[in-house]
PDB file of C-alpha atoms in Angstrom:
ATOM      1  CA  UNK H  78      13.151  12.115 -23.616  1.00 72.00           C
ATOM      2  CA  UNK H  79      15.803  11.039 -25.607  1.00 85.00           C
ATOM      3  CA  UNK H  80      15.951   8.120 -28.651  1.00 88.00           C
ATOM      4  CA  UNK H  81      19.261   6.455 -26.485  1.00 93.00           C
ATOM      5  CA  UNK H  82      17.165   6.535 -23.303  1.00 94.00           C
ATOM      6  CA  UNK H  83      13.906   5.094 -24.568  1.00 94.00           C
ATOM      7  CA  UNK H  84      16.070   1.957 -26.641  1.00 95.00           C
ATOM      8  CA  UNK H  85      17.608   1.567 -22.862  1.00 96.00           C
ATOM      9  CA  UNK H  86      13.812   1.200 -21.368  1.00 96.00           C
ATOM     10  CA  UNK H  87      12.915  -1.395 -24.219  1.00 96.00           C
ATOM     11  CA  UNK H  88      16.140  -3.404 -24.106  1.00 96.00           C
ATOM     12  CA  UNK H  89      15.413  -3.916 -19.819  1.00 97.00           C
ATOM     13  CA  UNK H  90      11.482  -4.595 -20.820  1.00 97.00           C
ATOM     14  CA  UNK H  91      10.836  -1.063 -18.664  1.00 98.00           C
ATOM     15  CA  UNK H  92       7.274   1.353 -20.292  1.00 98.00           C
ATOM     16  CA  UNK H  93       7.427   4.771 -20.250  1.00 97.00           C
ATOM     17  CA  UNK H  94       4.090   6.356 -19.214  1.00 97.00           C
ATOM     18  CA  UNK H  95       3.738   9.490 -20.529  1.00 96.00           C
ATOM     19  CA  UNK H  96       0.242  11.706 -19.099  1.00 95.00           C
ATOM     20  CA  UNK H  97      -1.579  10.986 -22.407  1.00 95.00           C
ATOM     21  CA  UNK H  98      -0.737   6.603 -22.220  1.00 96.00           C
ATOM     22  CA  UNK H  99      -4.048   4.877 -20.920  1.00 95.00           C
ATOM     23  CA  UNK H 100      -2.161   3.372 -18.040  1.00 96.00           C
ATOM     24  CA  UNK H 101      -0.737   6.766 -16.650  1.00 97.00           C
ATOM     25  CA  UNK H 102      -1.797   6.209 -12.559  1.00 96.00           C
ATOM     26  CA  UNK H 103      -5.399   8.639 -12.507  1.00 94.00           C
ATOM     27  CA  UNK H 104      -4.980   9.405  -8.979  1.00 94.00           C
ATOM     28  CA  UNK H 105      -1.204  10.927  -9.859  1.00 96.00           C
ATOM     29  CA  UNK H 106      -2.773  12.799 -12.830  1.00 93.00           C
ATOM     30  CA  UNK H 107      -4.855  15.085 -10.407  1.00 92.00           C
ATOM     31  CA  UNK H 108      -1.931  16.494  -8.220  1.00 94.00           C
ATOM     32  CA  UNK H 109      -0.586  19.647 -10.146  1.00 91.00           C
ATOM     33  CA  UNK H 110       3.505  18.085  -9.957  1.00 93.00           C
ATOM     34  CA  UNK H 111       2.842  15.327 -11.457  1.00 96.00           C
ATOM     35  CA  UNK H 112       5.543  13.334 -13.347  1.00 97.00           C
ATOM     36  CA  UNK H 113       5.497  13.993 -17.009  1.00 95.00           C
ATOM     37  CA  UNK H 114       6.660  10.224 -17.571  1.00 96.00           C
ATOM     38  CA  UNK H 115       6.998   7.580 -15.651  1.00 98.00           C
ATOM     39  CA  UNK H 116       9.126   4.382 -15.702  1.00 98.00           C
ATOM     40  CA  UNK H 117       7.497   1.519 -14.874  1.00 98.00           C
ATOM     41  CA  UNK H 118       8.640  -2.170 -14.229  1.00 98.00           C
ATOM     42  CA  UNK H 119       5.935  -4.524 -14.334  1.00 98.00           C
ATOM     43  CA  UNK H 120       1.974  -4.850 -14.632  1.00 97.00           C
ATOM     44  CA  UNK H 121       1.253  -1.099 -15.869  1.00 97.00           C
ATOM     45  CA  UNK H 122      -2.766  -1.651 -15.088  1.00 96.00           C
ATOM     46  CA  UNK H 123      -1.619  -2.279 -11.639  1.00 97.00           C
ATOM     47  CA  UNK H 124      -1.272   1.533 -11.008  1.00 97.00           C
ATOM     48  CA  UNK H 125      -5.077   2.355 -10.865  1.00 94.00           C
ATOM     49  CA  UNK H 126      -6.146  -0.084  -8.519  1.00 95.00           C
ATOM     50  CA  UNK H 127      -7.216   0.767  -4.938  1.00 94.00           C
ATOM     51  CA  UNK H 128      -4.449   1.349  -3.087  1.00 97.00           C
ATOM     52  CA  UNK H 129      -2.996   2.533   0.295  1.00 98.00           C
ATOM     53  CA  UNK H 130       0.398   3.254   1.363  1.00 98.00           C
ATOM     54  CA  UNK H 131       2.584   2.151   4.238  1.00 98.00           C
ATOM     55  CA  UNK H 132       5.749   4.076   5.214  1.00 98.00           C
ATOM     56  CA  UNK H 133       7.922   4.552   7.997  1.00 98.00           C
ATOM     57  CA  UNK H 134      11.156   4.479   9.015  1.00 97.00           C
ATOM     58  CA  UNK H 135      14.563   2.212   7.947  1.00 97.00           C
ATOM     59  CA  UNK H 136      14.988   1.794  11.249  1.00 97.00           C
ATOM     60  CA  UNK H 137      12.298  -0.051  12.997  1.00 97.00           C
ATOM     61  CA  UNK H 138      11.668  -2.002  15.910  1.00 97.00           C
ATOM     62  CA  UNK H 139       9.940  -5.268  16.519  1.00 97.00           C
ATOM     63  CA  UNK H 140       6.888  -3.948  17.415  1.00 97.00           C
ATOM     64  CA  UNK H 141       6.767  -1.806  13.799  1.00 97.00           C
ATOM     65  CA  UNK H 142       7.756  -4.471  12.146  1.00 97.00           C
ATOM     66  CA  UNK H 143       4.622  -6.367  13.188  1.00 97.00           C
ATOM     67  CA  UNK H 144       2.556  -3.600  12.950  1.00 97.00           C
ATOM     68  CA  UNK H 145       3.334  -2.734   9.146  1.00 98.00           C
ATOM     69  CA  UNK H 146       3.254  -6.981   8.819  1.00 98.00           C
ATOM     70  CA  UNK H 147      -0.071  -7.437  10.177  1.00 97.00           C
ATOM     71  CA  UNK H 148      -0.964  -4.024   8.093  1.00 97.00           C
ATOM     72  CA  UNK H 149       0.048  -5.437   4.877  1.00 98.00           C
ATOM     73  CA  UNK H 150      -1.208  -8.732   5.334  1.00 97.00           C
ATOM     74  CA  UNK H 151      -5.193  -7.261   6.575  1.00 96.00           C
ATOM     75  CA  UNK H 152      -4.987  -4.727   3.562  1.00 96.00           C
ATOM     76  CA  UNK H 153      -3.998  -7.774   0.880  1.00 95.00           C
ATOM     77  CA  UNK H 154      -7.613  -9.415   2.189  1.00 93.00           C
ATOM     78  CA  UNK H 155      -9.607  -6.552   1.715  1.00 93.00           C
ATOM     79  CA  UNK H 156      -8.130  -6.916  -2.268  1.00 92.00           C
ATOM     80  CA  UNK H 157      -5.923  -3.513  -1.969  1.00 96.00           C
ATOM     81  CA  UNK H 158      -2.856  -2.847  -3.547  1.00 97.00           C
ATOM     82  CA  UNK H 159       0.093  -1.992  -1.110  1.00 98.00           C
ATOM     83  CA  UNK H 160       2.092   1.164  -2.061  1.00 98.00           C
ATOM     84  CA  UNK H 161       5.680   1.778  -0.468  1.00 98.00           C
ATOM     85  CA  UNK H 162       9.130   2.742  -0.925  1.00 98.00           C
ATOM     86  CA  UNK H 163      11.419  -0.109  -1.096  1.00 98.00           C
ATOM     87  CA  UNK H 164      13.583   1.083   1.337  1.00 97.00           C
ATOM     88  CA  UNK H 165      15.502  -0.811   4.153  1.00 97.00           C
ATOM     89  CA  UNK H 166      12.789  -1.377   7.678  1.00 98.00           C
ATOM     90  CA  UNK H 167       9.324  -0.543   7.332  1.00 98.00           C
ATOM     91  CA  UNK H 168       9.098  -0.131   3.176  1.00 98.00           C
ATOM     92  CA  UNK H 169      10.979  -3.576   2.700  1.00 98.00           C
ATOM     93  CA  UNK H 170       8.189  -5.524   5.224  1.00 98.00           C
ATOM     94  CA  UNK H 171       5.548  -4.123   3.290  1.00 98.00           C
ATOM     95  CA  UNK H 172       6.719  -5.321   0.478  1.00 98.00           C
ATOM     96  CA  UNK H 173       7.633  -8.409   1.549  1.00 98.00           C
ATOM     97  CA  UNK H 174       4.776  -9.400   3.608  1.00 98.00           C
ATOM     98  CA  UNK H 175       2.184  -8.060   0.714  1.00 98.00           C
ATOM     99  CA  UNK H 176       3.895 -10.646  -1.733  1.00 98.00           C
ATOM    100  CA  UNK H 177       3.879 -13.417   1.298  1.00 97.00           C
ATOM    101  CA  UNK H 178       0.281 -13.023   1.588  1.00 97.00           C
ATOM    102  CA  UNK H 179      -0.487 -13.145  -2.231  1.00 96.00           C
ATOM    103  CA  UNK H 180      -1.263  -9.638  -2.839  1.00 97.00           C
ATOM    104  CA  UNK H 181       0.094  -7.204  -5.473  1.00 98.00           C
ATOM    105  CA  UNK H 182       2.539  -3.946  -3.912  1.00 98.00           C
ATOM    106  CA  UNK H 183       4.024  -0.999  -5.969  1.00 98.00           C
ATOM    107  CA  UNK H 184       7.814   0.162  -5.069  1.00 98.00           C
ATOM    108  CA  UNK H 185       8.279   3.896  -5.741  1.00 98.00           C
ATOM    109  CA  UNK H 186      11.993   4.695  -6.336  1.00 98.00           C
ATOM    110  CA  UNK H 187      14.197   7.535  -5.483  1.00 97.00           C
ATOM    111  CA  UNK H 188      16.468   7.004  -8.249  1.00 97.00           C
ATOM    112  CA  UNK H 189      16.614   5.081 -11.611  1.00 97.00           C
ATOM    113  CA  UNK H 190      15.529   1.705 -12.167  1.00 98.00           C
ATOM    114  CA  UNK H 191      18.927   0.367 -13.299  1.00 97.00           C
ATOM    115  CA  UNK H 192      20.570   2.263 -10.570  1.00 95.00           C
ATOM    116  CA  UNK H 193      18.440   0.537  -8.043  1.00 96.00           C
ATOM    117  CA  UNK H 194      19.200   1.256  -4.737  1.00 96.00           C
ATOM    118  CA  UNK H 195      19.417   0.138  -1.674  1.00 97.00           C
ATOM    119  CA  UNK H 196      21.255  -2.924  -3.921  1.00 96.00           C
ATOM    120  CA  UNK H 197      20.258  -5.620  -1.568  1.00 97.00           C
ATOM    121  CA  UNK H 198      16.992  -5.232  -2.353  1.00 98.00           C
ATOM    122  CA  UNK H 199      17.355  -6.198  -6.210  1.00 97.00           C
ATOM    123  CA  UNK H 200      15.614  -8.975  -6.049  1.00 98.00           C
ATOM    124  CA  UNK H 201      12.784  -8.268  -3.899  1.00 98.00           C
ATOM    125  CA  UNK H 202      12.132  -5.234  -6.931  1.00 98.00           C
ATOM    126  CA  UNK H 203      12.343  -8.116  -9.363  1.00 97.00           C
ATOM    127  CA  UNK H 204       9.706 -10.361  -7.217  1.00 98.00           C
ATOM    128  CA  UNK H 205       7.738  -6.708  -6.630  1.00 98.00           C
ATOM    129  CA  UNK H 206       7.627  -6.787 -10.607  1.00 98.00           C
ATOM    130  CA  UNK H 207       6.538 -10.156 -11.688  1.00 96.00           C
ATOM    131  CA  UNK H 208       2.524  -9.068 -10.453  1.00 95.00           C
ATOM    132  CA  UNK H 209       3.225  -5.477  -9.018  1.00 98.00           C
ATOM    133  CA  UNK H 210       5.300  -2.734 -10.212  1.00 98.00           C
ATOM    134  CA  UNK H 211       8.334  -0.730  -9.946  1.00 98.00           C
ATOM    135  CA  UNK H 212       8.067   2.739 -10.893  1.00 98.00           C
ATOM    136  CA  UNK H 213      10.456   6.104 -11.049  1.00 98.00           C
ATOM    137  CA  UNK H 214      10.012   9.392 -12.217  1.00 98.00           C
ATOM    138  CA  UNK H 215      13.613   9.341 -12.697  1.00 97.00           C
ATOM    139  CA  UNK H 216      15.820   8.720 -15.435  1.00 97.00           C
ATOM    140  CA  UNK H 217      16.863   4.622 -15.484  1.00 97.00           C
ATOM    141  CA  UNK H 218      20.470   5.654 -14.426  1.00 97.00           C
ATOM    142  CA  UNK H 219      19.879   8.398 -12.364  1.00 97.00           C
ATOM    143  CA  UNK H 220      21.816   7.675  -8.934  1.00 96.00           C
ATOM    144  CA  UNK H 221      19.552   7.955  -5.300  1.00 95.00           C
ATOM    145  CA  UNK H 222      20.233  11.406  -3.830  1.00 94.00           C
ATOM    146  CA  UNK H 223      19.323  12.406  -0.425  1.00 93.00           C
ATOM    147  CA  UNK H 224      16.949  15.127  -2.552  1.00 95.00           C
ATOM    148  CA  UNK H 225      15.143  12.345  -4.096  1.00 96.00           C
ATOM    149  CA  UNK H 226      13.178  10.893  -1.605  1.00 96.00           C
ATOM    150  CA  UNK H 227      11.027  13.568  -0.907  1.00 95.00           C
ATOM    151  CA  UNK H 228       9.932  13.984  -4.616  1.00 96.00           C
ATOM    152  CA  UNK H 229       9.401  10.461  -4.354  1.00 97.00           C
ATOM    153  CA  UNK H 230       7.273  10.317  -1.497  1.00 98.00           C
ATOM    154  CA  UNK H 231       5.261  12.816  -3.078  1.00 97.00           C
ATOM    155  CA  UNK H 232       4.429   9.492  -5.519  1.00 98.00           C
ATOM    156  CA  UNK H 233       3.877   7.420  -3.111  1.00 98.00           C
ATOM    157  CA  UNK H 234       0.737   9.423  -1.326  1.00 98.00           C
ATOM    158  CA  UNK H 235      -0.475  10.538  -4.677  1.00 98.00           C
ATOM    159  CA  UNK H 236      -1.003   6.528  -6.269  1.00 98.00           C
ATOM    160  CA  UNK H 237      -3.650   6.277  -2.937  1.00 97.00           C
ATOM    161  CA  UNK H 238      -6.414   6.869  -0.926  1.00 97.00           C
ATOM    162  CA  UNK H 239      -4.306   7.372   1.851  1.00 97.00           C
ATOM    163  CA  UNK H 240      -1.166   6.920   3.328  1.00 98.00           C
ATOM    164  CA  UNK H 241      -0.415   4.906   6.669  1.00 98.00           C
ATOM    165  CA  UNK H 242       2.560   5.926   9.135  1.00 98.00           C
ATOM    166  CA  UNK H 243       3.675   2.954  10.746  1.00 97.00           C
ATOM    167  CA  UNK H 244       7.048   3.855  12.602  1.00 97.00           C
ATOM    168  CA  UNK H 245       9.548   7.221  12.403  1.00 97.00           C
ATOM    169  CA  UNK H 246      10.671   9.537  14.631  1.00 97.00           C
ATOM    170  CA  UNK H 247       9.968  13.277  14.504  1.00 96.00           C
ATOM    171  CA  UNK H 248      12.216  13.979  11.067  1.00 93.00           C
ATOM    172  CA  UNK H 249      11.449  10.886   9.550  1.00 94.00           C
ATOM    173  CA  UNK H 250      10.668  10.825   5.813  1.00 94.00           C
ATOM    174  CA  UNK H 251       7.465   9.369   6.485  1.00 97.00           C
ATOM    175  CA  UNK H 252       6.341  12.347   8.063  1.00 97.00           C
ATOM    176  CA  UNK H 253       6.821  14.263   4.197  1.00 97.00           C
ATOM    177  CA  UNK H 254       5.142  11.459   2.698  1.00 98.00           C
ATOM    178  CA  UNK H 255       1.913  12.111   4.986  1.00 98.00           C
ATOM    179  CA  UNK H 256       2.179  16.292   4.640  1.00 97.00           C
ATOM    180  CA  UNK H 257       2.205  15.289   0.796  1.00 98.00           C
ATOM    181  CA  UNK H 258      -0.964  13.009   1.288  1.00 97.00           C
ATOM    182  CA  UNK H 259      -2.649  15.848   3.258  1.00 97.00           C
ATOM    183  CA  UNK H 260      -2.024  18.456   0.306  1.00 96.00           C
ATOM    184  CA  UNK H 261      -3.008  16.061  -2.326  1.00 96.00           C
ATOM    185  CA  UNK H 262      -6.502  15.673  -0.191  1.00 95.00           C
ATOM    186  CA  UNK H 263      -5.822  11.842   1.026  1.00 97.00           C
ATOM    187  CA  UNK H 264      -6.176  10.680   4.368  1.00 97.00           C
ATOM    188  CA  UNK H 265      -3.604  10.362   6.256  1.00 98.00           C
ATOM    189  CA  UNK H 266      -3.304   7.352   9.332  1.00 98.00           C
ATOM    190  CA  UNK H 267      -0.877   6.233  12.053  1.00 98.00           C
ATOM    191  CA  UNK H 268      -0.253   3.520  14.014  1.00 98.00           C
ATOM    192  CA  UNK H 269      -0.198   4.603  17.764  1.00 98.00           C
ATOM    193  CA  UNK H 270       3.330   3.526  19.982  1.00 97.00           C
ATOM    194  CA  UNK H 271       4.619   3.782  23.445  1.00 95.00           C
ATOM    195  CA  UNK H 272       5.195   7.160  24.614  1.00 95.00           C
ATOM    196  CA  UNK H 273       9.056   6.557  25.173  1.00 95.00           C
ATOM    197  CA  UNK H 274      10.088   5.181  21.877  1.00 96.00           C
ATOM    198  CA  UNK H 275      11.739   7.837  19.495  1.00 96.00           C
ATOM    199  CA  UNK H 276       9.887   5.475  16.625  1.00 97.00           C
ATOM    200  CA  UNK H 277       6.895   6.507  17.642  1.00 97.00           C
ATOM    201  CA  UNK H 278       7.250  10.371  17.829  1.00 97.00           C
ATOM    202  CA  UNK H 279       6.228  10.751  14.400  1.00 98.00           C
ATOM    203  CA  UNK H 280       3.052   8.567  14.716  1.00 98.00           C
ATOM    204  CA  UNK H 281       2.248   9.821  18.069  1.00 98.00           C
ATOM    205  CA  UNK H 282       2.527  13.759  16.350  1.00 98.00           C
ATOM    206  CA  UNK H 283       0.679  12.961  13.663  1.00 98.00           C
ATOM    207  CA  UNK H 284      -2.295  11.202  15.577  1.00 98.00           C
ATOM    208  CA  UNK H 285      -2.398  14.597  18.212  1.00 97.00           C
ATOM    209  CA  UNK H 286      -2.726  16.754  14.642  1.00 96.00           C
ATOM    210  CA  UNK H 287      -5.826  14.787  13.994  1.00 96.00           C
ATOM    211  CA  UNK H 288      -4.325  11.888  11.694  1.00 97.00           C
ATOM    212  CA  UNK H 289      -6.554   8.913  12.177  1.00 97.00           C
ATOM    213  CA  UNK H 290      -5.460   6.513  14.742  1.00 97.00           C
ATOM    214  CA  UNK H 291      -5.237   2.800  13.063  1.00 97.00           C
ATOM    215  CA  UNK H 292      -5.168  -0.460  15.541  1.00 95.00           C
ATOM    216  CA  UNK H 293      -7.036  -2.746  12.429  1.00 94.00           C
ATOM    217  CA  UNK H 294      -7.698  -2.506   9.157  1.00 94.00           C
ATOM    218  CA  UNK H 295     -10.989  -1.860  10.144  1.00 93.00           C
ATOM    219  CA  UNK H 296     -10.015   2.133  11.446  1.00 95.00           C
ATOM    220  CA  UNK H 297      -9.180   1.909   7.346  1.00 95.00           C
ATOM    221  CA  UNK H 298     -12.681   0.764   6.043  1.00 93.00           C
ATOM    222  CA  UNK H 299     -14.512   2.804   8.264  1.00 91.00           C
ATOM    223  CA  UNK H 300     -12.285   6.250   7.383  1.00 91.00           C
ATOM    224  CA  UNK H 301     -12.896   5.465   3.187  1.00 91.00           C
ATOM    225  CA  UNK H 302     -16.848   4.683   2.390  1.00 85.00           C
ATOM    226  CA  UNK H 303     -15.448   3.896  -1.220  1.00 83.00           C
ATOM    227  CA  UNK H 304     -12.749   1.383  -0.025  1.00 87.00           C
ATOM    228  CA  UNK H 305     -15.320  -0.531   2.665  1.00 81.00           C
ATOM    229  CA  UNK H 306     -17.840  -0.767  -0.073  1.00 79.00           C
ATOM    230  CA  UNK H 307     -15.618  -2.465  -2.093  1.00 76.00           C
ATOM    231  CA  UNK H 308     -14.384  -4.311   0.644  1.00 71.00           C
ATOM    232  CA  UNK H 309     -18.104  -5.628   1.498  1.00 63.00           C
ATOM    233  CA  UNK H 310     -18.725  -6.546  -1.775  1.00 57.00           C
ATOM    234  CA  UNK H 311     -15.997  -8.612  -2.156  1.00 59.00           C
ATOM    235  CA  UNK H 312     -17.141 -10.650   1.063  1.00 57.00           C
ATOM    236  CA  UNK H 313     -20.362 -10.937  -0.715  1.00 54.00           C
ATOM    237  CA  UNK H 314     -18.725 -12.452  -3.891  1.00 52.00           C
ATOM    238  CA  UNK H 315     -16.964 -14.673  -2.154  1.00 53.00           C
ATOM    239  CA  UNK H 316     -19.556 -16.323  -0.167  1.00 53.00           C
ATOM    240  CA  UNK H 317     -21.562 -16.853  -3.501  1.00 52.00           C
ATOM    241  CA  UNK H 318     -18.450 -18.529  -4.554  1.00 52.00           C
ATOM    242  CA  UNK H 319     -18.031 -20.604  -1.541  1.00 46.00           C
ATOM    243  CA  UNK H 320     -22.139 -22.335  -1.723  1.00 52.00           C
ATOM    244  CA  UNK H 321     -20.287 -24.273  -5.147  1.00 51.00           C
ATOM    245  CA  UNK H 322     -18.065 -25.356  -2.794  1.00 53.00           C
ATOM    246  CA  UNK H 323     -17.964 -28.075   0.132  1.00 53.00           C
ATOM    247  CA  UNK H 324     -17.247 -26.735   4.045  1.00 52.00           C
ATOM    248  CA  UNK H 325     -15.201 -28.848   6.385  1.00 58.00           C
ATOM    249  CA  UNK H 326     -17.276 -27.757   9.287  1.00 67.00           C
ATOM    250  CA  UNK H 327     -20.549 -26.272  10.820  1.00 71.00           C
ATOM    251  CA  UNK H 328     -19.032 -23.581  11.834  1.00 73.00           C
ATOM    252  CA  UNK H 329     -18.036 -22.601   8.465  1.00 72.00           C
ATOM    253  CA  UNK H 330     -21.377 -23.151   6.814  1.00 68.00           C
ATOM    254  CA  UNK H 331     -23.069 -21.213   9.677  1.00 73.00           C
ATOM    255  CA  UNK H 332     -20.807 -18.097   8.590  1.00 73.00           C
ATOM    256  CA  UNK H 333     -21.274 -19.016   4.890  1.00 73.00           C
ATOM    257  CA  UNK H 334     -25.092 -18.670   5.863  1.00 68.00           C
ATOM    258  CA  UNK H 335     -24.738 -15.063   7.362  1.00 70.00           C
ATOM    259  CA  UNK H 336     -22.694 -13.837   4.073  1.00 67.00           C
ATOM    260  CA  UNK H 337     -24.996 -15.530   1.394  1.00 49.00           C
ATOM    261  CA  UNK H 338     -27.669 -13.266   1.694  1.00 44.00           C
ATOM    262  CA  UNK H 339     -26.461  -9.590   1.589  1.00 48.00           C
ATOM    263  CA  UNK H 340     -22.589  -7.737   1.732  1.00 54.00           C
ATOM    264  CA  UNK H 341     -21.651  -6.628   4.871  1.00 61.00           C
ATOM    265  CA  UNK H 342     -19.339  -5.333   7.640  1.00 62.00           C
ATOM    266  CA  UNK H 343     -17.180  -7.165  10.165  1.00 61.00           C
ATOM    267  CA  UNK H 344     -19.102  -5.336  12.793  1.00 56.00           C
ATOM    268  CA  UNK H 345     -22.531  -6.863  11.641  1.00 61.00           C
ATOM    269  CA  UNK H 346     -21.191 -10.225  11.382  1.00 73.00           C
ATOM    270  CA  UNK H 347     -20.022 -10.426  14.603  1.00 64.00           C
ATOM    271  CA  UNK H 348     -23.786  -9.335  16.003  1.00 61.00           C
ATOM    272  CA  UNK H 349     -25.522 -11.655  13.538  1.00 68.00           C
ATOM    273  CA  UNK H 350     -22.851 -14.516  14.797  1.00 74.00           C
ATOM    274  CA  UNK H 351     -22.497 -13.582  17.873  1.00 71.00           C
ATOM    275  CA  UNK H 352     -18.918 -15.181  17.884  1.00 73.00           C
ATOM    276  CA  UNK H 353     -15.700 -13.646  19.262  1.00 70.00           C
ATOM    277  CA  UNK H 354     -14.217 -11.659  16.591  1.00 63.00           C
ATOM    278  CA  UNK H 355     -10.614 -14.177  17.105  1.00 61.00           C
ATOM    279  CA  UNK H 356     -13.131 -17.121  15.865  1.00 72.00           C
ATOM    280  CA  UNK H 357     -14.784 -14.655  13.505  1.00 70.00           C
ATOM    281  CA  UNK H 358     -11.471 -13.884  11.566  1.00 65.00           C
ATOM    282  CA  UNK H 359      -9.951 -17.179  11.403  1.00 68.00           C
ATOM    283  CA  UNK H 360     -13.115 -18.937  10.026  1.00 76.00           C
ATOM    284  CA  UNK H 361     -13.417 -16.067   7.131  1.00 73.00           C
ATOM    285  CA  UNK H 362      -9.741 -17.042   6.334  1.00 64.00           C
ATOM    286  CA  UNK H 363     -10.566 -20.668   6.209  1.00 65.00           C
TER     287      UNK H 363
END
């Protein structure tokens, strides 16, 4: 790498990650194409926490818009990072919605960061940055070329424990992303769809090759020990947290009850409780 290119990457406040920084991503260090450098926009630490990625296609319907919404919102409560694309549809929600909810996302580009691209999402990169990152194996003014994405996606899958497929028909580029994942030795998931909707070929495919079929979060947990572990101890934290605190109703102090003693699932709250899981969720939130 060039003197001119690294003054360029200081003057716009972008690192470069070589393999030997401290912050190179450890999950991207064990595929054998990894990056030599990467550019990175934003919180640099960001890139070894748990993560999953949601992809699919730019464009979506309403009903995978909602899916990768609700998707991005559960996997910000279970205290995982979001990993996607920043492309138009599916990528942009995840972003969007991760950041809505509070939670942290990374945006893998197919192109530079000062050639960012598409352009209209400029300053959802520069919201993406402020607690997340941006990040490109690319030169800063490298342009977006159709040849890109895939060595992108290959990033994407590689920063997690595995990669969701939310939306795409049969060619989509989310269906590279989740071969990549596979090779790398992720998990790979999909969100089921109606039988008639070209959106959901790719899904649909990918479930019938033994992909795991998501409908919750939960399909998530129960598919990574390491990820629901971490998960259940975070519930168990935060109940120890909440006894300092006051509870607006018995209801709430009945669940606070149930979590002060040990961590646990949603599925053994719901039998200790022995509340619908609707009245479960919401009073968790609360």
């Amino acid at each position: 790498m060039d003197k001119k290119e690294l003054e360029l990457a200081a003057k716009h406040g972008i690192k470069v990650l070589t393999m030997e920084h401290p912050h190179y991503p450890p999950f991207l260090k064990e595929v054998a194409d990894a990056p030599k450098a990467l550019y990175v926009k934003g919180d640099t630490e960001i890139l070894a926490r748990s993560a999953m990625a949601l992809v699919g296609t730019r464009t979506p319907t309403l009903y995978g818009l909602r899916s990768a919404r609700n998707l991005s919102e559960s996997l910000v409560r279970c205290g995982l990072v979001t990993v996607s694309g920043l492309a138009r549809g599916i990528d942009t929600v995840v972003h969007q919605s991760t950041l809505k909810a509070g939670g942290k996302t990374i945006a893998v580009l197919g192109g530079g960061l000062l050639n960012l691209y598409p352009p209209e999402n400029k300053n959802l990169a520069l919201a993406i940055a402020l607690g997340g990152a941006v990040i490109s194996e690319f030169p800063l003014l490298h342009p977006t070329e159709p040849w890109c994405f895939p060595k992108r996606n290959r990033i994407i899958s590689a920063l997690c424990y595995g990669t969701i497929v939310v939306e795409g028909d049969i060619k989509s580029g989310a269906l590279i992303t989740a071969k990549y994942a596979l090779e790398q030795g992720r998990d790979v998931f999909a969100v089921p769809g109606p039988i008639d909707s070209k959106m959901s070929e790719g899904p649909n495919y990918l479930i019938q090759q033994g992909a795991k079929l998501v409908l919750s979060v939960e399909d998530i947990l129960e598919e990574i020990p390491i990820l629901r572990e971490q998960h259940f101890y975070k519930i168990q934290a935060k109940g120890a947290h909440l006894q300092n605190k006051s509870v607006s109703s018995s209801e709430e102090q009945g669940l606070l009850d149930l979590l002060s003693d040990e961590a646990m699932g949603m599925d053994r709250i719901l039998v200790k409780s022995g509340k619908p899981i609707g009245q479960i969720s919401k009073t968790l939130l609360d």
